């Protein structure tokens, strides 16, 4: 639903709800598209045969595009990171078995068919005629290796993406078939939804012949763009893959750059140095709209912003103190005055429109008096706390953090300050698997393109979550239950109960759903997506340019 010059929230939520339902159904039936169900020997097999299509047409001889994000990629290894800016770069060279279209619907990529054969086992048929950028053919062995490289650290690396394939225990090539079986611990009701969002395929021999450092600086995928140049923290340059298995892209050369300061990005756009920039601040939207050669493309995203409070350190080990922090923050004021309305308030980890969202959960009111009372009851009156925040990663991240800290600091019995952090450093502390290295109190964002509550709660709010700041045995038990439930209604009820519990336990200060606000030069036809992906394959020269 993303569109230029603003977005209709009602339309977005309707579309997001449809996508959430589709994602949930996908977990049980194999996704949208032409569906066939057969029963053989008591085993029910459900398949999907939809194929993403591309329009045939003449390709331009020259159509260079430059994209400026807030950060450069942390690595070119598609399986060894957890950041969206990195995804936006590496997904132009690497692809998964499944993908999602502009509306969030599951589409085929390197798999031509996918089916659930029995609880805990699904099968992907692997596309023929696909080559890696080095000219070698894609094989089922490459696919199985790629899945195992993520979920089994003995294969290659301890991938920080293991929890993104939640429940998946391994993959193996099917004898005599161009197919791969994926095994899960339990039913794994959203397994196809996971593979529509995660797991980029790499060539086994190419990976095994290279060091970890070389894989982080080179690329060899099957995607529509081929790496030409990588200058760490400076630029990444791609060229069009003329041998792509679909029609090659219209973009002939693609360059990624980064600028932390939003004003720098806006100036680069207005001066013609960049074609697409991320996170246009509200105060600059008028400049972009009125320039004559640029426009705004915006979409409510699948990303939630929050302030995590580490559950095992004082004062955040107190639920009374955590609730007090939520009561101290005037979220409506932040959305209105800091974000100029380009955000929606949240009150639980799951966003509205996602599977498992609990519409009965109430918003924490802005109530400084009650907050001060709870601080007294927590036994931590007089405490000083520091909020760590990244700079330039999210729309108005520093300004949001400063507003939160100022409002907490206005309490009579708590002092609060802000510490600005370089995003890559902060993200590294949160993703190293060691809770002890994380700051006690930090602002961060989390994107969840599966539209399912589990993919926010499991990694962020369970005891063994990859980026967790919280541990609660009841939550863990309920999430384990949800991951084994194949009845949609029962699973939805379980997830809603978890969201109510997490609201009440307040492991975060619940902030806002982020809107993705891009500045785009009119020479480029492109629309913002809900999942924050900047897909250059979808870009074309504007007819009037």
CSV table of N, CA and C in Angstrom, one decimal, residues 81-149:
chain,number,residue,atom,x,y,z
A,81,UNK,N,24.9,-11.0,9.8
A,81,UNK,CA,24.5,-9.7,10.3
A,81,UNK,C,23.1,-9.7,10.7
A,82,UNK,N,22.7,-8.6,11.4
A,82,UNK,CA,21.3,-8.4,11.8
A,82,UNK,C,20.8,-7.0,11.5
A,83,UNK,N,21.2,-6.3,10.4
A,83,UNK,CA,20.8,-4.9,10.2
A,83,UNK,C,20.1,-4.8,8.9
A,84,UNK,N,19.1,-3.9,8.9
A,84,UNK,CA,18.4,-3.7,7.7
A,84,UNK,C,19.2,-2.9,6.6
A,85,UNK,N,20.0,-1.9,7.0
A,85,UNK,CA,20.9,-1.3,6.0
A,85,UNK,C,21.8,-2.3,5.3
A,86,UNK,N,22.2,-3.3,6.0
A,86,UNK,CA,23.1,-4.3,5.4
A,86,UNK,C,22.2,-5.2,4.4
A,87,UNK,N,21.0,-5.5,4.9
A,87,UNK,CA,20.1,-6.3,4.0
A,87,UNK,C,19.8,-5.6,2.7
A,88,UNK,N,19.6,-4.3,2.8
A,88,UNK,CA,19.2,-3.5,1.7
A,88,UNK,C,20.3,-3.5,0.6
A,89,UNK,N,21.6,-3.8,1.0
A,89,UNK,CA,22.7,-3.9,0.1
A,89,UNK,C,22.8,-5.3,-0.4
A,90,UNK,N,22.9,-6.3,0.5
A,90,UNK,CA,23.3,-7.6,0.1
A,90,UNK,C,22.1,-8.3,-0.7
A,91,UNK,N,20.9,-7.9,-0.4
A,91,UNK,CA,19.8,-8.6,-1.1
A,91,UNK,C,19.7,-8.2,-2.6
A,92,UNK,N,20.6,-7.3,-3.1
A,92,UNK,CA,20.6,-7.1,-4.5
A,92,UNK,C,21.5,-8.1,-5.2
A,93,UNK,N,22.3,-8.8,-4.4
A,93,UNK,CA,23.2,-9.9,-5.0
A,93,UNK,C,22.7,-11.3,-4.6
A,94,UNK,N,22.1,-11.4,-3.5
A,94,UNK,CA,21.7,-12.7,-3.0
A,94,UNK,C,20.2,-12.8,-2.9
A,95,UNK,N,19.7,-14.0,-3.0
A,95,UNK,CA,18.2,-14.3,-3.0
A,95,UNK,C,17.9,-15.5,-2.1
A,96,UNK,N,16.6,-15.6,-1.8
A,96,UNK,CA,16.2,-16.7,-1.0
A,96,UNK,C,15.3,-17.6,-1.8
A,97,UNK,N,14.8,-18.7,-1.1
A,97,UNK,CA,13.9,-19.6,-1.8
A,97,UNK,C,12.6,-19.0,-2.1
A,98,UNK,N,12.1,-18.1,-1.2
A,98,UNK,CA,10.8,-17.4,-1.4
A,98,UNK,C,11.1,-16.0,-1.2
A,99,UNK,N,10.1,-15.1,-1.5
A,99,UNK,CA,10.3,-13.7,-1.3
A,99,UNK,C,8.9,-13.1,-1.0
A,100,UNK,N,8.8,-11.8,-1.0
A,100,UNK,CA,7.5,-11.1,-0.9
A,100,UNK,C,7.5,-10.0,-1.9
A,101,UNK,N,6.3,-9.8,-2.4
A,101,UNK,CA,6.1,-8.7,-3.4
A,101,UNK,C,5.8,-7.4,-2.7
A,102,UNK,N,5.5,-6.4,-3.5
A,102,UNK,CA,5.3,-5.0,-2.9
A,102,UNK,C,4.2,-5.0,-1.9
A,103,UNK,N,3.2,-5.9,-2.0
A,103,UNK,CA,2.1,-5.9,-1.1
A,103,UNK,C,2.3,-6.9,0.1
A,104,UNK,N,3.5,-7.5,0.2
A,104,UNK,CA,3.8,-8.4,1.3
A,104,UNK,C,3.4,-9.9,1.0
A,105,UNK,N,2.9,-10.2,-0.2
A,105,UNK,CA,2.5,-11.5,-0.5
A,105,UNK,C,3.7,-12.4,-0.8
A,106,UNK,N,3.6,-13.7,-0.4
A,106,UNK,CA,4.7,-14.6,-0.6
A,106,UNK,C,4.8,-15.0,-2.1
A,107,UNK,N,6.0,-14.9,-2.6
A,107,UNK,CA,6.2,-15.3,-4.0
A,107,UNK,C,7.4,-16.2,-4.1
A,108,UNK,N,7.5,-17.0,-5.2
A,108,UNK,CA,8.6,-17.9,-5.4
A,108,UNK,C,9.8,-17.2,-5.9
A,109,UNK,N,11.0,-17.6,-5.4
A,109,UNK,CA,12.2,-17.1,-5.9
A,109,UNK,C,13.0,-18.3,-6.4
A,110,UNK,N,14.0,-18.8,-5.6
A,110,UNK,CA,14.8,-19.9,-6.0
A,110,UNK,C,14.1,-21.3,-5.9
A,111,UNK,N,12.9,-21.2,-5.2
A,111,UNK,CA,12.1,-22.4,-5.1
A,111,UNK,C,10.9,-22.3,-6.1
A,112,UNK,N,10.6,-23.4,-6.8
A,112,UNK,CA,9.5,-23.3,-7.8
A,112,UNK,C,8.2,-23.9,-7.2
A,113,UNK,N,8.4,-24.6,-6.0
A,113,UNK,CA,7.2,-25.2,-5.4
A,113,UNK,C,7.6,-25.4,-3.9
A,114,UNK,N,6.7,-25.4,-3.0
A,114,UNK,CA,7.0,-25.7,-1.6
A,114,UNK,C,5.8,-26.4,-1.0
A,115,UNK,N,6.1,-27.4,-0.2
A,115,UNK,CA,5.0,-28.2,0.4
A,115,UNK,C,5.3,-28.7,1.8
A,116,UNK,N,4.2,-28.8,2.6
A,116,UNK,CA,4.4,-29.4,3.9
A,116,UNK,C,4.0,-30.9,3.8
A,117,UNK,N,4.9,-31.7,4.0
A,117,UNK,CA,4.7,-33.2,3.9
A,117,UNK,C,4.1,-33.8,5.2
A,118,UNK,N,4.6,-33.3,6.3
A,118,UNK,CA,4.2,-33.9,7.6
A,118,UNK,C,4.6,-32.9,8.6
A,119,UNK,N,4.1,-32.9,9.8
A,119,UNK,CA,4.6,-32.0,10.9
A,119,UNK,C,6.1,-32.1,11.1
A,120,UNK,N,6.8,-30.9,11.0
A,120,UNK,CA,8.2,-30.9,11.2
A,120,UNK,C,9.0,-31.2,9.9
A,121,UNK,N,8.4,-31.3,8.7
A,121,UNK,CA,9.2,-31.5,7.5
A,121,UNK,C,8.4,-30.8,6.3
A,122,UNK,N,9.1,-29.9,5.6
A,122,UNK,CA,8.6,-29.3,4.4
A,122,UNK,C,9.6,-29.5,3.3
A,123,UNK,N,9.1,-29.4,2.1
A,123,UNK,CA,10.0,-29.7,0.9
A,123,UNK,C,10.0,-28.5,-0.1
A,124,UNK,N,11.1,-28.1,-0.5
A,124,UNK,CA,11.2,-27.0,-1.5
A,124,UNK,C,11.8,-27.7,-2.8
A,125,UNK,N,11.1,-27.4,-3.9
A,125,UNK,CA,11.7,-27.8,-5.2
A,125,UNK,C,12.6,-26.7,-5.7
A,126,UNK,N,13.8,-27.0,-6.2
A,126,UNK,CA,14.7,-25.9,-6.5
A,126,UNK,C,14.7,-25.6,-8.0
A,127,UNK,N,14.7,-24.3,-8.3
A,127,UNK,CA,14.6,-23.8,-9.6
A,127,UNK,C,15.8,-24.3,-10.5
A,128,UNK,N,15.5,-24.6,-11.7
A,128,UNK,CA,16.6,-25.0,-12.7
A,128,UNK,C,17.0,-23.7,-13.5
A,129,UNK,N,18.2,-23.8,-14.0
A,129,UNK,CA,18.6,-22.7,-14.9
A,129,UNK,C,19.1,-21.5,-14.2
A,130,UNK,N,19.4,-21.6,-12.9
A,130,UNK,CA,19.9,-20.4,-12.2
A,130,UNK,C,21.4,-20.5,-12.0
A,131,UNK,N,22.1,-19.5,-12.2
A,131,UNK,CA,23.6,-19.5,-12.0
A,131,UNK,C,24.0,-18.4,-11.0
A,132,UNK,N,25.1,-18.8,-10.3
A,132,UNK,CA,25.7,-17.8,-9.5
A,132,UNK,C,26.5,-16.8,-10.4
A,133,UNK,N,26.9,-15.7,-9.8
A,133,UNK,CA,27.6,-14.7,-10.5
A,133,UNK,C,28.9,-15.2,-11.1
A,134,UNK,N,29.5,-16.2,-10.5
A,134,UNK,CA,30.7,-16.8,-11.1
A,134,UNK,C,30.5,-17.8,-12.2
A,135,UNK,N,29.2,-18.0,-12.6
A,135,UNK,CA,28.8,-18.8,-13.7
A,135,UNK,C,28.4,-20.2,-13.3
A,136,UNK,N,28.6,-20.6,-12.1
A,136,UNK,CA,28.3,-22.0,-11.7
A,136,UNK,C,26.8,-22.1,-11.4
A,137,UNK,N,26.3,-23.4,-11.7
A,137,UNK,CA,24.9,-23.6,-11.5
A,137,UNK,C,24.5,-23.7,-10.0
A,138,UNK,N,23.3,-23.2,-9.7
A,138,UNK,CA,22.7,-23.4,-8.4
A,138,UNK,C,22.3,-24.9,-8.2
A,139,UNK,N,22.7,-25.5,-7.1
A,139,UNK,CA,22.3,-26.9,-6.8
A,139,UNK,C,21.5,-27.0,-5.5
A,140,UNK,N,20.8,-28.1,-5.3
A,140,UNK,CA,20.1,-28.3,-4.1
A,140,UNK,C,21.1,-28.4,-2.9
A,141,UNK,N,22.4,-28.9,-3.2
A,141,UNK,CA,23.4,-28.9,-2.1
A,141,UNK,C,23.7,-27.5,-1.6
A,142,UNK,N,23.7,-26.5,-2.5
A,142,UNK,CA,24.0,-25.1,-2.1
A,142,UNK,C,22.9,-24.6,-1.2
A,143,UNK,N,21.6,-25.0,-1.5
A,143,UNK,CA,20.5,-24.6,-0.7
A,143,UNK,C,20.5,-25.2,0.7
A,144,UNK,N,20.8,-26.5,0.7
A,144,UNK,CA,20.8,-27.2,2.0
A,144,UNK,C,22.0,-26.6,2.9
A,145,UNK,N,23.1,-26.4,2.2
A,145,UNK,CA,24.3,-25.8,2.9
A,145,UNK,C,23.9,-24.4,3.5
A,146,UNK,N,23.2,-23.6,2.7
A,146,UNK,CA,22.9,-22.3,3.2
A,146,UNK,C,22.0,-22.3,4.4
A,147,UNK,N,21.0,-23.2,4.4
A,147,UNK,CA,20.1,-23.3,5.6
A,147,UNK,C,20.9,-23.8,6.8
A,148,UNK,N,21.7,-24.8,6.6
A,148,UNK,CA,22.5,-25.3,7.7
A,148,UNK,C,23.5,-24.4,8.2
A,149,UNK,N,24.0,-23.5,7.3
A,149,UNK,CA,25.0,-22.5,7.8
A,149,UNK,C,24.4,-21.5,8.8
